[in-house]
mmCIF file of C-alpha atoms in Angstrom:
data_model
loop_
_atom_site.group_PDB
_atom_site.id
_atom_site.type_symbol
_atom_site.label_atom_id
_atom_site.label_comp_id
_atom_site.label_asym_id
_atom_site.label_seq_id
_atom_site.Cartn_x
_atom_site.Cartn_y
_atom_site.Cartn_z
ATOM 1 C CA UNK A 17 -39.357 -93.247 108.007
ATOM 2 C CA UNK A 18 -36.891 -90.779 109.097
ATOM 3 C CA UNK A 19 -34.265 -93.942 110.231
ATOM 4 C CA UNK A 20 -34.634 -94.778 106.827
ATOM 5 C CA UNK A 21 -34.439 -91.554 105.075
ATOM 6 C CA UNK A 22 -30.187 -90.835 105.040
ATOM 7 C CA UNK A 23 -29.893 -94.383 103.851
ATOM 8 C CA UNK A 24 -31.468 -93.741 100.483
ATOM 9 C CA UNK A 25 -29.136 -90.853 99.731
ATOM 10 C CA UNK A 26 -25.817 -91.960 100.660
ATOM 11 C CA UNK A 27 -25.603 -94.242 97.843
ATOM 12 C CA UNK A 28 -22.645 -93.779 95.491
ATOM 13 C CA UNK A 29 -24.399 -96.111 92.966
ATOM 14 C CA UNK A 30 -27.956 -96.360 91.281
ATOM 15 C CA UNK A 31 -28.387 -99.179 91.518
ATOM 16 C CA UNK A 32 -27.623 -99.394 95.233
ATOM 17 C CA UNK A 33 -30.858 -96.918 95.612
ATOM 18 C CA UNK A 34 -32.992 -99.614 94.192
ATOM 19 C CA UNK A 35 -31.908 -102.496 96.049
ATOM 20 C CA UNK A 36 -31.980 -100.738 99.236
ATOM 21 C CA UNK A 37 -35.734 -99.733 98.317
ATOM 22 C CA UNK A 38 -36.587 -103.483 98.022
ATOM 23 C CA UNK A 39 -34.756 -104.122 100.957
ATOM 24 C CA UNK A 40 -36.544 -101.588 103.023
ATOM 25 C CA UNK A 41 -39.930 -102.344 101.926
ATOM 26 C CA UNK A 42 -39.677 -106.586 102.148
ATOM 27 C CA UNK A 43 -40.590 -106.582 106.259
ATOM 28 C CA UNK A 44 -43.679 -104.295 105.055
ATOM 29 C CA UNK A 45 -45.196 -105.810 102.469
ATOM 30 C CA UNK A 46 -43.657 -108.966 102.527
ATOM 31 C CA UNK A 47 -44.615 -110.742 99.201
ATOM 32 C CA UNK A 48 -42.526 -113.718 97.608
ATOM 33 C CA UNK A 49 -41.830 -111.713 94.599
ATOM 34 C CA UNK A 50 -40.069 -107.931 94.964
ATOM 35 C CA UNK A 51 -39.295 -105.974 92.083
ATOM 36 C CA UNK A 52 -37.683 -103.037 90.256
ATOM 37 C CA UNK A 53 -39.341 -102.279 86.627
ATOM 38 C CA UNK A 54 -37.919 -99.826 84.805
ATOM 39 C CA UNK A 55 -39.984 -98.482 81.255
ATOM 40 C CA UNK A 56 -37.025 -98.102 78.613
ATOM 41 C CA UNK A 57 -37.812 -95.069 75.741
ATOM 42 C CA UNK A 58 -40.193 -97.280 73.860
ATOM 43 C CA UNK A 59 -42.329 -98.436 76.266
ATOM 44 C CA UNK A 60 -40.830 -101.489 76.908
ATOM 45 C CA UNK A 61 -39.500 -102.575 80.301
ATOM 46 C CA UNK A 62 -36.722 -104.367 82.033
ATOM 47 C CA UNK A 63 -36.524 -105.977 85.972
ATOM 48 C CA UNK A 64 -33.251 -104.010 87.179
ATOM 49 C CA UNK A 65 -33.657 -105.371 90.677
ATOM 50 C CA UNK A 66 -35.384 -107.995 92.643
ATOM 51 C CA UNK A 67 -35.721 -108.932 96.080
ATOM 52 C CA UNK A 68 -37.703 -113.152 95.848
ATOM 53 C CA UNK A 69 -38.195 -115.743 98.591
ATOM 54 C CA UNK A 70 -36.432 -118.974 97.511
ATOM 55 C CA UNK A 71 -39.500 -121.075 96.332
ATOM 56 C CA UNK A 72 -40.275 -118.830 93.569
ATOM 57 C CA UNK A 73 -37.805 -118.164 90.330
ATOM 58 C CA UNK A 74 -36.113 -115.126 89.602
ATOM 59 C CA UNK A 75 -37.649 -112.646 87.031
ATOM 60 C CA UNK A 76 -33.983 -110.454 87.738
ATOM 61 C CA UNK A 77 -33.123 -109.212 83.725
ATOM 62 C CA UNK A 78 -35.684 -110.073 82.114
ATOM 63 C CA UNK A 79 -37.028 -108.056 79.366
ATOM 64 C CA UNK A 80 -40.905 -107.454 78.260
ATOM 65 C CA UNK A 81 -42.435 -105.427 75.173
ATOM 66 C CA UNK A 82 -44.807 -102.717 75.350
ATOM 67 C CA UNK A 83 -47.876 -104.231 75.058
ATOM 68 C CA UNK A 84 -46.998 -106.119 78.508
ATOM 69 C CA UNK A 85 -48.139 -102.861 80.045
ATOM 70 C CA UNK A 86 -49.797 -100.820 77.517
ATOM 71 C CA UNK A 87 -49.934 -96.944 77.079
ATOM 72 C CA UNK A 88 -53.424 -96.884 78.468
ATOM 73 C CA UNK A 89 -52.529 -99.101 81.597
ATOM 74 C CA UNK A 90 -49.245 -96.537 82.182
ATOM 75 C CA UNK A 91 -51.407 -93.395 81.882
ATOM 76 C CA UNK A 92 -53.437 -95.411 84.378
ATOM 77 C CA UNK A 93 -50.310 -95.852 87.033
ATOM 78 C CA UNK A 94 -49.533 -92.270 86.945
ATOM 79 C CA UNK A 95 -52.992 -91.307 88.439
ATOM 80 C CA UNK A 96 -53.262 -94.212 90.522
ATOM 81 C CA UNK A 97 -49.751 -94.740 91.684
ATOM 82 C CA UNK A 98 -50.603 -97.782 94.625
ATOM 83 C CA UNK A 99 -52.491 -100.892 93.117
ATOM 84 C CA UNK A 100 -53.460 -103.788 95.209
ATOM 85 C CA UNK A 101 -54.795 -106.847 93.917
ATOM 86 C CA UNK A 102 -55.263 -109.163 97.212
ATOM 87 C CA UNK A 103 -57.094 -112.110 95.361
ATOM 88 C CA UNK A 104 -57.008 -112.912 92.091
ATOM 89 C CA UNK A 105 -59.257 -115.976 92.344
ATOM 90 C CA UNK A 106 -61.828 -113.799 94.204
ATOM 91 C CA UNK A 107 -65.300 -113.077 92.443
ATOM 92 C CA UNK A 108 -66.023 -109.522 91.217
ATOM 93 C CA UNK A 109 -68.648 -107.628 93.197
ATOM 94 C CA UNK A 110 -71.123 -105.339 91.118
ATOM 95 C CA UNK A 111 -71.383 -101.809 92.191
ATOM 96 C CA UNK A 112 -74.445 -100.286 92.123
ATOM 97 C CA UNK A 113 -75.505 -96.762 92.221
ATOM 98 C CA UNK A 114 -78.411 -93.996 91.830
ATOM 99 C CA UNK A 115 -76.938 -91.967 89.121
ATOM 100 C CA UNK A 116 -77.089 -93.125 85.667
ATOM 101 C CA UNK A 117 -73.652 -91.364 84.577
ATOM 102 C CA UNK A 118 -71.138 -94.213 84.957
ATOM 103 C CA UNK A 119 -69.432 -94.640 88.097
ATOM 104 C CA UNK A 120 -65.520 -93.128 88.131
ATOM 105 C CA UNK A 121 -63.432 -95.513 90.142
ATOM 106 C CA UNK A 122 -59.903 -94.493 89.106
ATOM 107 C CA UNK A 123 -59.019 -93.717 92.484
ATOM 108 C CA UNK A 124 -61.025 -96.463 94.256
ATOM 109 C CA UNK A 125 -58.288 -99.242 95.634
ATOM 110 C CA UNK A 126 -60.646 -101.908 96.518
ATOM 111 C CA UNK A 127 -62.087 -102.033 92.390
ATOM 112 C CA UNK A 128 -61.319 -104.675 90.341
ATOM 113 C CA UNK A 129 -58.628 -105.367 88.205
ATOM 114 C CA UNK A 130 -59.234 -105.528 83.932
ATOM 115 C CA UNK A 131 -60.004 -109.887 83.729
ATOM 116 C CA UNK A 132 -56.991 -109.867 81.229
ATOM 117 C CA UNK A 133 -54.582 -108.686 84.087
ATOM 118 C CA UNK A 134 -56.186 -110.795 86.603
ATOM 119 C CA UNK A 135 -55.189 -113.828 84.296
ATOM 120 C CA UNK A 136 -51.806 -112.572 83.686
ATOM 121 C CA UNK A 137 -51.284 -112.709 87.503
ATOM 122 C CA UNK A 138 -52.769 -116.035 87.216
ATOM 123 C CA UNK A 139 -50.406 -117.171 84.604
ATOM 124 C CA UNK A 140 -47.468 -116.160 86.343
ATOM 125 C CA UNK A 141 -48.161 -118.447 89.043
ATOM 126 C CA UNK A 142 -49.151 -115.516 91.667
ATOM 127 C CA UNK A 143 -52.539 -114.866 93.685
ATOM 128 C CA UNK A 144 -51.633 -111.515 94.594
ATOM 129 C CA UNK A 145 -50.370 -108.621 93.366
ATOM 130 C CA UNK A 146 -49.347 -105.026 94.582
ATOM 131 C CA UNK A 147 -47.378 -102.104 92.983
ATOM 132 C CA UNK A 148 -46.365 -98.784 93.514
ATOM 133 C CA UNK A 149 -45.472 -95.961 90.472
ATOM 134 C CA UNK A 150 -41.939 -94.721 90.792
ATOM 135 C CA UNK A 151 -42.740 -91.473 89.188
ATOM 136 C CA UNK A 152 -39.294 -89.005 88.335
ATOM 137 C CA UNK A 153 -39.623 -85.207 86.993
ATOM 138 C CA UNK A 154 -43.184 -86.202 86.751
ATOM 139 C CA UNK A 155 -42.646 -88.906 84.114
ATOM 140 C CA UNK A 156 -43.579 -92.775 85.106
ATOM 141 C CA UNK A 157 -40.038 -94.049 85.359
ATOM 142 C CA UNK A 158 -40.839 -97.674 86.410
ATOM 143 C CA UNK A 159 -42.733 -99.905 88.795
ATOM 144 C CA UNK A 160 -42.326 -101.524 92.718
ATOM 145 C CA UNK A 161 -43.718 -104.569 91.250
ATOM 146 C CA UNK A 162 -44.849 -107.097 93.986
ATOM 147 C CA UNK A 163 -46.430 -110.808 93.761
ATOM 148 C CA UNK A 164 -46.902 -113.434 96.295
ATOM 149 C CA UNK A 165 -48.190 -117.329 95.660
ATOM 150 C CA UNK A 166 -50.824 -116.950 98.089
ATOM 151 C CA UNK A 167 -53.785 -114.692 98.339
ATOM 152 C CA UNK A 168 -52.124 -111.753 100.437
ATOM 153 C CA UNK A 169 -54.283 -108.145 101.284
ATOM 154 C CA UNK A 170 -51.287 -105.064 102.720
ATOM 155 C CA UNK A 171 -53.218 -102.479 104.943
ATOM 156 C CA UNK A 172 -53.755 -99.055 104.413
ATOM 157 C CA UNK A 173 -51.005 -97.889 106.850
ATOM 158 C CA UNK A 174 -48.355 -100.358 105.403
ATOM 159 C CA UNK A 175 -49.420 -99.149 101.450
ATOM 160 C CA UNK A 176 -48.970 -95.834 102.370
ATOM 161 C CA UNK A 177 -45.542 -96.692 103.795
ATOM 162 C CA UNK A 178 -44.900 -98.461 100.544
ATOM 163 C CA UNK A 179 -45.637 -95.026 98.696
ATOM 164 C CA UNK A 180 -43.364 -92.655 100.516
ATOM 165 C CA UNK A 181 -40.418 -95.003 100.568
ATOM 166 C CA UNK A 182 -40.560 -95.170 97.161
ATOM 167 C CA UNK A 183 -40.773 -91.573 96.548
ATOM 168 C CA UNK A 184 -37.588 -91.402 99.128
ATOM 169 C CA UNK A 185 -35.938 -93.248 96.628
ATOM 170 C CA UNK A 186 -37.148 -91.704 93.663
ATOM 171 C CA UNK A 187 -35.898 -88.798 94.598
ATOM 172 C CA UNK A 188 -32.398 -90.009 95.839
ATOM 173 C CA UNK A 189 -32.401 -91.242 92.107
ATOM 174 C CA UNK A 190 -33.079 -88.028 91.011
ATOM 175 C CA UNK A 191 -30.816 -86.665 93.219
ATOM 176 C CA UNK A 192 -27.893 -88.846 92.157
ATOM 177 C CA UNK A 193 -28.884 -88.545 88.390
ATOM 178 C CA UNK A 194 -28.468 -85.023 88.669
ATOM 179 C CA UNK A 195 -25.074 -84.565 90.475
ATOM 180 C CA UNK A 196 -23.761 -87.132 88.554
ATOM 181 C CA UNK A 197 -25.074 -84.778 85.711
ATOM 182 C CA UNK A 198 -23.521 -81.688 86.859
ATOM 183 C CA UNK A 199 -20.150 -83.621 87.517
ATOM 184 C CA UNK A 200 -19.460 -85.000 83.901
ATOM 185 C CA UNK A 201 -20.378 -81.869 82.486
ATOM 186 C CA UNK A 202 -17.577 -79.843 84.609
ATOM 187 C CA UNK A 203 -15.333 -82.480 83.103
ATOM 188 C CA UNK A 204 -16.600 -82.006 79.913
ATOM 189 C CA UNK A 205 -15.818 -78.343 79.783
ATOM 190 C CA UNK A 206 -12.811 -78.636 81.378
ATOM 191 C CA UNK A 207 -11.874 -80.707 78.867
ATOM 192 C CA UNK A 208 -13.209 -78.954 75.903
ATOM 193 C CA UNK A 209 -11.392 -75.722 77.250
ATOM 194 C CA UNK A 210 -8.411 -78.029 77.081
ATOM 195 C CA UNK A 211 -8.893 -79.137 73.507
ATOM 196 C CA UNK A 212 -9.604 -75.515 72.245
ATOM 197 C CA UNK A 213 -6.448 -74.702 73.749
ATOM 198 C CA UNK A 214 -4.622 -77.163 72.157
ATOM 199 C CA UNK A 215 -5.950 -76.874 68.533
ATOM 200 C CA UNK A 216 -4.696 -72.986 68.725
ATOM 201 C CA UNK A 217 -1.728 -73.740 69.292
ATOM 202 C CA UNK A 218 -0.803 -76.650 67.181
ATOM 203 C CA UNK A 219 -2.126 -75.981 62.862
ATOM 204 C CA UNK A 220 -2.254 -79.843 62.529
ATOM 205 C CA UNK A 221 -5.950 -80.855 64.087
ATOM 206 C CA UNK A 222 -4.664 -84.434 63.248
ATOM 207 C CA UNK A 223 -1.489 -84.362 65.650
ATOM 208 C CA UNK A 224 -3.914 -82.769 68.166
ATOM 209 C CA UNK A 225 -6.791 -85.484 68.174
ATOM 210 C CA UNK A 226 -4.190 -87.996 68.528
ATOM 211 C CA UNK A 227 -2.251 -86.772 70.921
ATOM 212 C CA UNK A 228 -5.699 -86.047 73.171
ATOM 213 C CA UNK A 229 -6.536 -89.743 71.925
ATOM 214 C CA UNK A 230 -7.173 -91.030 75.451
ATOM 215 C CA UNK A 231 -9.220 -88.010 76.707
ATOM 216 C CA UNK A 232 -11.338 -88.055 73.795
ATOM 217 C CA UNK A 233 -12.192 -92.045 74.179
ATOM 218 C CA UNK A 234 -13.074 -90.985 78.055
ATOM 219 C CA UNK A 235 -15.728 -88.687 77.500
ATOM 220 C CA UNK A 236 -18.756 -91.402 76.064
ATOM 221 C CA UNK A 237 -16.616 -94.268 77.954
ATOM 222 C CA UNK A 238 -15.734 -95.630 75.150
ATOM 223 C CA UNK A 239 -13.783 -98.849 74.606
ATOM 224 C CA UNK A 240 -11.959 -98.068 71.102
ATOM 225 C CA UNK A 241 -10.809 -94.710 69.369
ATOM 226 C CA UNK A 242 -10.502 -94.263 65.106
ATOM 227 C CA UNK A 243 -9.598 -91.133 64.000
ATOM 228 C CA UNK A 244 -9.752 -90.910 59.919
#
């Protein structure tokens, strides 16, 4: 873990971060299917990075709505941020108990999964299924979404491996989200302060804007420019 540790925060790119985290976590868990879900403002969710054996397709772009992973099943992978799923096609056990107050296995890994999810594994083509929450400034950014072909169980030891890598990496994302944060907005004032100067000196805000034409178009990356 410490070997590994530099390597998520010398990254000069985001998306690097993620790549390397699939990278880093394929000899541990070791699952056909590796990858990088990231929830977009509505709920929906995109694959931003995957990491697949060759016999299975790639799921790399793809887009899915909200109700793929509903607000109750999110809520759910905030408090429970490692799920395993080692056999899909294996029967449910019952669990019994001596109290008659219901039984709260939120936090219980070997539980079952909801029968709808189980058959959404199934319909994928997948007998197993493990993920891990990437959770940033304590909001569920995404998912280490994992699936293999075959009925596949990952230790305890090699889960909790799973866990802190991707917290490494969710907080080298952080970490780069943040400089990169601080760095645009020294340009920005720097180039505000440059602007301000300009427009008291020169009476004509036209002639100004245009002449700071390019600089304006820079600051939201733009491709085109009207002034009118």
């Amino acid at each position: 873990i410490s070997n590994k540790y530099d390597s998520f925060y010398i990254m000069d790119n985001a998306q690097e971060i993620w790549e390397q985290l699939l990278n880093t976590l394929a000899p541990i868990i070791n699952y056909a299917r590796m990858m990088i879900y990231k929830f977009m403002m509505d709920g929906s969710g995109k694959v931003i990075a995957e990491k697949k054996k060759d016999h299975v397709e790639s799921y790399l772009g793809l887009h899915y709505p909200e109700s793929d992973i509903p607000r109750q099943a999110r809520e759910l992978y905030m408090k429970k941020r490692k799920r395993i799923f080692s056999n899909v096609h294996s029967e449910t056990v019952p669990v019994l108990s001596k109290q008659l107050e219901s039984i709260d296995l939120t936090f219980t890994t070997s539980r079952a999964m909801s029968p709808i999810h189980g058959q959404y594994i199934k319909n994928s083509g997948a007998s197993s299924s493990f993920s891990v929450s990437i959770v940033i400034d304590d909001h569920l950014w995404g998912l280490v979404t994992c699936q293999n072909t075959e009925p596949k169980h990952i230790d305890l030891e090699d889960r909790v491996q799973a866990g802190i890598f991707t917290a490494l990496a969710s907080n080298a994302y952080s970490s780069f989200k943040s400089k990169n944060e601080l760095q645009y907005r020294l340009l920005l004032n720097d180039r505000t302060s440059l602007l301000k100067e300009q427009l008291l000196q020169n009476s004509n805000m036209f002639d100004v804007l245009a002449y700071n034409k390019s600089e304006l178009a820079g600051l939201p990356e733009a491709d085109g420019l009207a002034i009118i």
